[in-house]
Every structure is written in structure tokens, then in C-alpha cells.
Amino acid sequence: MKKREIIYRWLKRGMILEEFPLESMGEVIAQAEITLIGWLTEQNLDEIGQLVRALRGRGSQPRMSLDAIAAQRHAHVLLSFDDTEGHKVVGTGTLFIFEQVTGCKASIEDVVVNGTYRGHGIGETIVRKLVERARLLNATSVSLTSKPERKEANALYAKLGFERRETNVYRLRFPVIGRIP
């Protein structure tokens, strides 16, 4: 892969930057580190949709999903862009922070990198930045799940210090009828 300039930006909801306090919970975020949903192009949304399809095997409606996620106070979406390819979205990951009776916890979800860009440290940088954000927000632990067949991803998580837990994971699926506003 040729030399690329990969930049990482936190996704925020709204149309103008003044809507967002740049200091939140003791963390200062520079304006250069923020992309607003309203600034994403249709091409960017298509690129995010492709990443979701690569991860999930099915499509999504990126603008609606991103808007709903970014509206949550404790959701932190990180996007990686290739600035040498016209600001192309090449990776993403999301951190959720939540309080439980046992303390503040974090969960990393939906880490995915465009296949052409894999193996160049982008996924590792995304996970490291999400973990760093969890620490800044006083989480006592960070959890994530990964399918066993995602060998490279599982190796990365182990390399970064994540330990495999012996547990049963259960899921109850509901039919998708519509999104509650």
C-alpha cells in the first residue's frame, strides 16, 4: 500500500461545531478531531455502509443509524479517514460507556477496517483510541466480542491486553419493525 495519511475523528451530532462543548467530562477535544454527521458526504455514508456490510453481512442505513448513535450521550463513534483518497472512510469503531452497580464499564462495538487497508495498524489505532477514551471517562473495564473466525481481530485484541473470558453470551432477537425515535 502506498504511503497514506490516515486521520481519526470523533463523530458528533449536529450541524455546527458551536453546538458541542469541546471540553466534556474533563476531556478536551480539538476541533480538528471532530467530524459532524452533517458534514459526512453521501460517499462517506456509502463507505460506512460497506464497512457495516463487511462486518455484519447485511446493510444498514448509515445516516439514520449514526444519527441515533451519536445522539446518545455515552456513545463515542470513531471514524478513520484516508486523506490521500479524498477523505475516504476506511475504518470505524464505537465505544459505549455505562454505569452499573459494580462500577463504570465500557463496551467496544463494531470495529471494522476496509479490506484494502487491513494489516496497516488502523484497527489497532482505533481500538487503542477507544480504550484511551474509556480510561478518560473512568471506566473500570472494557469488554468486546469477536467471532472466533476473525483470527486477525482476535490476535489484535490479545496483543492489546484483552483477555478471553469464559462465559456464555445470550441474545434474544426481536423482529425489526421500525426504529423508535
PDB file of C-alpha atoms in Angstrom:
ATOM      1  CA  MET A   1       0.000   0.000   0.000  1.00  0.00           C
ATOM      2  CA  LYS A   2       1.320   3.438  -0.887  1.00  0.00           C
ATOM      3  CA  LYS A   3       2.059   5.970   1.844  1.00  0.00           C
ATOM      4  CA  ARG A   4      -1.259   7.191   3.163  1.00  0.00           C
ATOM      5  CA  GLU A   5      -2.285   9.855   5.613  1.00  0.00           C
ATOM      6  CA  ILE A   6      -4.853   8.282   7.917  1.00  0.00           C
ATOM      7  CA  ILE A   7      -6.662  10.619  10.282  1.00  0.00           C
ATOM      8  CA  TYR A   8      -9.024   9.726  13.122  1.00  0.00           C
ATOM      9  CA  ARG A   9     -12.035  11.820  14.086  1.00  0.00           C
ATOM     10  CA  TRP A  10     -14.788  11.533  16.696  1.00  0.00           C
ATOM     11  CA  LEU A  11     -18.253  11.704  15.180  1.00  0.00           C
ATOM     12  CA  LYS A  12     -20.647  14.201  16.740  1.00  0.00           C
ATOM     13  CA  ARG A  13     -24.271  15.044  16.038  1.00  0.00           C
ATOM     14  CA  GLY A  14     -25.382  18.454  14.757  1.00  0.00           C
ATOM     15  CA  MET A  15     -24.620  20.866  12.009  1.00  0.00           C
ATOM     16  CA  ILE A  16     -22.425  23.498  13.634  1.00  0.00           C
ATOM     17  CA  LEU A  17     -19.468  22.977  15.896  1.00  0.00           C
ATOM     18  CA  GLU A  18     -20.642  25.520  18.462  1.00  0.00           C
ATOM     19  CA  GLU A  19     -23.357  23.034  19.497  1.00  0.00           C
ATOM     20  CA  PHE A  20     -20.685  20.902  21.161  1.00  0.00           C
ATOM     21  CA  PRO A  21     -18.731  21.755  24.253  1.00  0.00           C
ATOM     22  CA  LEU A  22     -15.161  20.876  23.371  1.00  0.00           C
ATOM     23  CA  GLU A  23     -14.461  20.009  26.985  1.00  0.00           C
ATOM     24  CA  SER A  24     -16.607  17.191  28.284  1.00  0.00           C
ATOM     25  CA  MET A  25     -16.093  15.176  31.460  1.00  0.00           C
ATOM     26  CA  GLY A  26     -12.552  16.522  31.821  1.00  0.00           C
ATOM     27  CA  GLU A  27     -11.593  15.665  28.234  1.00  0.00           C
ATOM     28  CA  VAL A  28     -10.605  18.322  25.750  1.00  0.00           C
ATOM     29  CA  ILE A  29     -11.337  17.552  22.104  1.00  0.00           C
ATOM     30  CA  ALA A  30      -9.711  19.728  19.452  1.00  0.00           C
ATOM     31  CA  GLN A  31     -11.929  20.904  16.598  1.00  0.00           C
ATOM     32  CA  ALA A  32      -9.639  19.088  14.163  1.00  0.00           C
ATOM     33  CA  GLU A  33     -10.589  15.833  15.912  1.00  0.00           C
ATOM     34  CA  ILE A  34     -14.331  16.193  15.267  1.00  0.00           C
ATOM     35  CA  THR A  35     -16.488  15.368  12.250  1.00  0.00           C
ATOM     36  CA  LEU A  36     -20.154  16.265  12.413  1.00  0.00           C
ATOM     37  CA  ILE A  37     -22.713  13.912  10.905  1.00  0.00           C
ATOM     38  CA  GLY A  38     -23.967  16.781   8.757  1.00  0.00           C
ATOM     39  CA  TRP A  39     -20.503  17.062   7.215  1.00  0.00           C
ATOM     40  CA  LEU A  40     -20.424  13.452   6.013  1.00  0.00           C
ATOM     41  CA  THR A  41     -20.918  13.160   2.265  1.00  0.00           C
ATOM     42  CA  GLU A  42     -23.161  10.595   0.594  1.00  0.00           C
ATOM     43  CA  GLN A  43     -19.929   8.867  -0.478  1.00  0.00           C
ATOM     44  CA  ASN A  44     -18.806   8.722   3.180  1.00  0.00           C
ATOM     45  CA  LEU A  45     -22.156   7.202   4.148  1.00  0.00           C
ATOM     46  CA  ASP A  46     -21.803   4.611   1.374  1.00  0.00           C
ATOM     47  CA  GLU A  47     -18.294   3.780   2.663  1.00  0.00           C
ATOM     48  CA  ILE A  48     -19.650   3.347   6.210  1.00  0.00           C
ATOM     49  CA  GLY A  49     -22.443   1.160   4.826  1.00  0.00           C
ATOM     50  CA  GLN A  50     -19.840  -1.021   3.092  1.00  0.00           C
ATOM     51  CA  LEU A  51     -17.926  -1.387   6.360  1.00  0.00           C
ATOM     52  CA  VAL A  52     -21.112  -2.430   8.171  1.00  0.00           C
ATOM     53  CA  ARG A  53     -21.913  -4.968   5.444  1.00  0.00           C
ATOM     54  CA  ALA A  54     -18.385  -6.387   5.737  1.00  0.00           C
ATOM     55  CA  LEU A  55     -18.867  -6.786   9.485  1.00  0.00           C
ATOM     56  CA  ARG A  56     -22.487  -7.866   9.649  1.00  0.00           C
ATOM     57  CA  GLY A  57     -23.118  -9.417   6.249  1.00  0.00           C
ATOM     58  CA  ARG A  58     -26.086  -7.122   5.717  1.00  0.00           C
ATOM     59  CA  GLY A  59     -26.673  -3.472   5.021  1.00  0.00           C
ATOM     60  CA  SER A  60     -27.831  -0.616   7.168  1.00  0.00           C
ATOM     61  CA  GLN A  61     -28.958   2.965   6.805  1.00  0.00           C
ATOM     62  CA  PRO A  62     -25.798   4.738   7.951  1.00  0.00           C
ATOM     63  CA  ARG A  63     -27.146   8.274   8.329  1.00  0.00           C
ATOM     64  CA  MET A  64     -30.117   7.199  10.447  1.00  0.00           C
ATOM     65  CA  SER A  65     -28.023   4.759  12.496  1.00  0.00           C
ATOM     66  CA  LEU A  66     -25.157   7.196  13.032  1.00  0.00           C
ATOM     67  CA  ASP A  67     -27.531   9.991  13.984  1.00  0.00           C
ATOM     68  CA  ALA A  68     -29.244   7.767  16.573  1.00  0.00           C
ATOM     69  CA  ILE A  69     -25.928   6.537  17.991  1.00  0.00           C
ATOM     70  CA  ALA A  70     -24.324   9.987  18.123  1.00  0.00           C
ATOM     71  CA  ALA A  71     -27.410  11.292  19.951  1.00  0.00           C
ATOM     72  CA  GLN A  72     -26.584   9.029  22.874  1.00  0.00           C
ATOM     73  CA  ARG A  73     -24.534  10.831  25.484  1.00  0.00           C
ATOM     74  CA  HIS A  74     -22.420   7.793  26.265  1.00  0.00           C
ATOM     75  CA  ALA A  75     -21.760   6.612  22.708  1.00  0.00           C
ATOM     76  CA  HIS A  76     -18.444   7.530  21.106  1.00  0.00           C
ATOM     77  CA  VAL A  77     -18.007   6.792  17.392  1.00  0.00           C
ATOM     78  CA  LEU A  78     -14.506   6.983  15.921  1.00  0.00           C
ATOM     79  CA  LEU A  79     -14.034   7.169  12.156  1.00  0.00           C
ATOM     80  CA  SER A  80     -10.744   6.814  10.302  1.00  0.00           C
ATOM     81  CA  PHE A  81     -10.292   8.643   7.012  1.00  0.00           C
ATOM     82  CA  ASP A  82      -7.733   8.296   4.241  1.00  0.00           C
ATOM     83  CA  ASP A  83      -6.950  11.904   3.407  1.00  0.00           C
ATOM     84  CA  THR A  84      -4.867  10.843   0.406  1.00  0.00           C
ATOM     85  CA  GLU A  85      -8.034   9.325  -1.134  1.00  0.00           C
ATOM     86  CA  GLY A  86     -10.345  12.312  -0.875  1.00  0.00           C
ATOM     87  CA  HIS A  87     -11.297  11.881   2.770  1.00  0.00           C
ATOM     88  CA  LYS A  88     -12.474   8.278   2.308  1.00  0.00           C
ATOM     89  CA  VAL A  89     -13.863   6.498   5.404  1.00  0.00           C
ATOM     90  CA  VAL A  90     -11.675   3.394   5.853  1.00  0.00           C
ATOM     91  CA  GLY A  91     -12.476   2.256   9.389  1.00  0.00           C
ATOM     92  CA  THR A  92     -14.706   2.739  12.391  1.00  0.00           C
ATOM     93  CA  GLY A  93     -15.335   1.626  15.951  1.00  0.00           C
ATOM     94  CA  THR A  94     -17.781   2.593  18.692  1.00  0.00           C
ATOM     95  CA  LEU A  95     -17.365   2.839  22.447  1.00  0.00           C
ATOM     96  CA  PHE A  96     -20.318   2.719  24.824  1.00  0.00           C
ATOM     97  CA  ILE A  97     -19.914   3.828  28.446  1.00  0.00           C
ATOM     98  CA  PHE A  98     -22.468   2.705  31.024  1.00  0.00           C
ATOM     99  CA  GLU A  99     -22.892   2.711  34.784  1.00  0.00           C
ATOM    100  CA  GLN A 100     -23.678  -0.494  36.642  1.00  0.00           C
ATOM    101  CA  VAL A 101     -23.928  -1.218  40.339  1.00  0.00           C
ATOM    102  CA  THR A 102     -20.430  -2.707  40.029  1.00  0.00           C
ATOM    103  CA  GLY A 103     -18.974   0.472  38.523  1.00  0.00           C
ATOM    104  CA  CYS A 104     -18.486   2.294  35.265  1.00  0.00           C
ATOM    105  CA  LYS A 105     -17.971  -0.129  32.371  1.00  0.00           C
ATOM    106  CA  ALA A 106     -17.280   0.233  28.664  1.00  0.00           C
ATOM    107  CA  SER A 107     -18.003  -1.863  25.622  1.00  0.00           C
ATOM    108  CA  ILE A 108     -16.313  -1.639  22.235  1.00  0.00           C
ATOM    109  CA  GLU A 109     -18.561  -2.493  19.293  1.00  0.00           C
ATOM    110  CA  ASP A 110     -18.384  -2.709  15.523  1.00  0.00           C
ATOM    111  CA  VAL A 111     -14.649  -2.275  14.916  1.00  0.00           C
ATOM    112  CA  VAL A 112     -14.078  -2.737  11.199  1.00  0.00           C
ATOM    113  CA  VAL A 113     -11.494  -1.631   8.637  1.00  0.00           C
ATOM    114  CA  ASN A 114     -11.857  -1.615   4.852  1.00  0.00           C
ATOM    115  CA  GLY A 115     -10.241  -4.812   3.483  1.00  0.00           C
ATOM    116  CA  THR A 116      -7.739  -2.867   1.357  1.00  0.00           C
ATOM    117  CA  TYR A 117      -6.450  -1.085   4.471  1.00  0.00           C
ATOM    118  CA  ARG A 118      -6.192  -4.056   6.830  1.00  0.00           C
ATOM    119  CA  GLY A 119      -2.807  -5.033   8.206  1.00  0.00           C
ATOM    120  CA  HIS A 120      -1.523  -1.452   8.422  1.00  0.00           C
ATOM    121  CA  GLY A 121      -2.340  -0.618  12.043  1.00  0.00           C
ATOM    122  CA  ILE A 122      -5.632   1.210  11.506  1.00  0.00           C
ATOM    123  CA  GLY A 123      -7.714  -1.265  13.512  1.00  0.00           C
ATOM    124  CA  GLU A 124      -5.130  -1.214  16.284  1.00  0.00           C
ATOM    125  CA  THR A 125      -5.193   2.579  16.399  1.00  0.00           C
ATOM    126  CA  ILE A 126      -8.998   2.607  16.516  1.00  0.00           C
ATOM    127  CA  VAL A 127      -9.063   0.152  19.435  1.00  0.00           C
ATOM    128  CA  ARG A 128      -6.276   1.998  21.291  1.00  0.00           C
ATOM    129  CA  LYS A 129      -8.125   5.323  20.934  1.00  0.00           C
ATOM    130  CA  LEU A 130     -11.391   3.756  22.128  1.00  0.00           C
ATOM    131  CA  VAL A 131      -9.621   2.235  25.159  1.00  0.00           C
ATOM    132  CA  GLU A 132      -7.939   5.578  25.893  1.00  0.00           C
ATOM    133  CA  ARG A 133     -11.345   7.301  25.781  1.00  0.00           C
ATOM    134  CA  ALA A 134     -12.788   4.661  28.155  1.00  0.00           C
ATOM    135  CA  ARG A 135      -9.949   5.342  30.626  1.00  0.00           C
ATOM    136  CA  LEU A 136     -10.532   9.101  30.411  1.00  0.00           C
ATOM    137  CA  LEU A 137     -14.201   8.514  31.213  1.00  0.00           C
ATOM    138  CA  ASN A 138     -13.300   6.435  34.299  1.00  0.00           C
ATOM    139  CA  ALA A 139     -14.403   3.022  33.065  1.00  0.00           C
ATOM    140  CA  THR A 140     -13.107   0.205  35.264  1.00  0.00           C
ATOM    141  CA  SER A 141     -13.043  -2.256  32.373  1.00  0.00           C
ATOM    142  CA  VAL A 142     -13.631  -2.524  28.634  1.00  0.00           C
ATOM    143  CA  SER A 143     -15.327  -5.523  27.036  1.00  0.00           C
ATOM    144  CA  LEU A 144     -15.733  -6.540  23.438  1.00  0.00           C
ATOM    145  CA  THR A 145     -16.811  -9.586  21.498  1.00  0.00           C
ATOM    146  CA  SER A 146     -15.387 -11.042  18.320  1.00  0.00           C
ATOM    147  CA  LYS A 147     -16.349 -14.064  16.288  1.00  0.00           C
ATOM    148  CA  PRO A 148     -13.781 -16.884  16.525  1.00  0.00           C
ATOM    149  CA  GLU A 149     -13.278 -16.911  12.739  1.00  0.00           C
ATOM    150  CA  ARG A 150     -11.988 -13.322  12.861  1.00  0.00           C
ATOM    151  CA  LYS A 151      -8.473 -14.605  13.572  1.00  0.00           C
ATOM    152  CA  GLU A 152      -6.600 -11.339  12.935  1.00  0.00           C
ATOM    153  CA  ALA A 153      -9.009  -9.321  15.074  1.00  0.00           C
ATOM    154  CA  ASN A 154      -8.793 -11.824  17.950  1.00  0.00           C
ATOM    155  CA  ALA A 155      -4.990 -11.789  17.760  1.00  0.00           C
ATOM    156  CA  LEU A 156      -5.045  -7.973  17.859  1.00  0.00           C
ATOM    157  CA  TYR A 157      -7.258  -7.889  20.945  1.00  0.00           C
ATOM    158  CA  ALA A 158      -4.977 -10.343  22.749  1.00  0.00           C
ATOM    159  CA  LYS A 159      -1.929  -8.265  21.735  1.00  0.00           C
ATOM    160  CA  LEU A 160      -3.584  -5.178  23.234  1.00  0.00           C
ATOM    161  CA  GLY A 161      -4.098  -6.925  26.571  1.00  0.00           C
ATOM    162  CA  PHE A 162      -7.695  -8.103  26.288  1.00  0.00           C
ATOM    163  CA  GLU A 163      -8.239 -11.459  27.965  1.00  0.00           C
ATOM    164  CA  ARG A 164     -10.648 -14.053  26.651  1.00  0.00           C
ATOM    165  CA  ARG A 165     -13.446 -14.626  29.157  1.00  0.00           C
ATOM    166  CA  GLU A 166     -15.108 -17.957  29.752  1.00  0.00           C
ATOM    167  CA  THR A 167     -18.752 -17.029  29.583  1.00  0.00           C
ATOM    168  CA  ASN A 168     -21.942 -17.768  27.762  1.00  0.00           C
ATOM    169  CA  VAL A 169     -23.294 -14.997  25.595  1.00  0.00           C
ATOM    170  CA  TYR A 170     -27.029 -15.000  25.015  1.00  0.00           C
ATOM    171  CA  ARG A 171     -29.074 -12.999  22.535  1.00  0.00           C
ATOM    172  CA  LEU A 172     -32.808 -12.565  22.176  1.00  0.00           C
ATOM    173  CA  ARG A 173     -33.703 -11.208  18.745  1.00  0.00           C
ATOM    174  CA  PHE A 174     -36.756  -9.094  18.013  1.00  0.00           C
ATOM    175  CA  PRO A 175     -38.260  -8.617  14.571  1.00  0.00           C
ATOM    176  CA  VAL A 176     -37.272  -5.263  13.082  1.00  0.00           C
ATOM    177  CA  ILE A 177     -40.480  -3.295  12.617  1.00  0.00           C
ATOM    178  CA  GLY A 178     -39.206   0.227  12.838  1.00  0.00           C
ATOM    179  CA  ARG A 179     -36.972   2.416  14.904  1.00  0.00           C
ATOM    180  CA  ILE A 180     -38.372   4.123  17.970  1.00  0.00           C
ATOM    181  CA  PRO A 181     -37.418   7.820  17.861  1.00  0.00           C
TER     182      PRO A 181
END
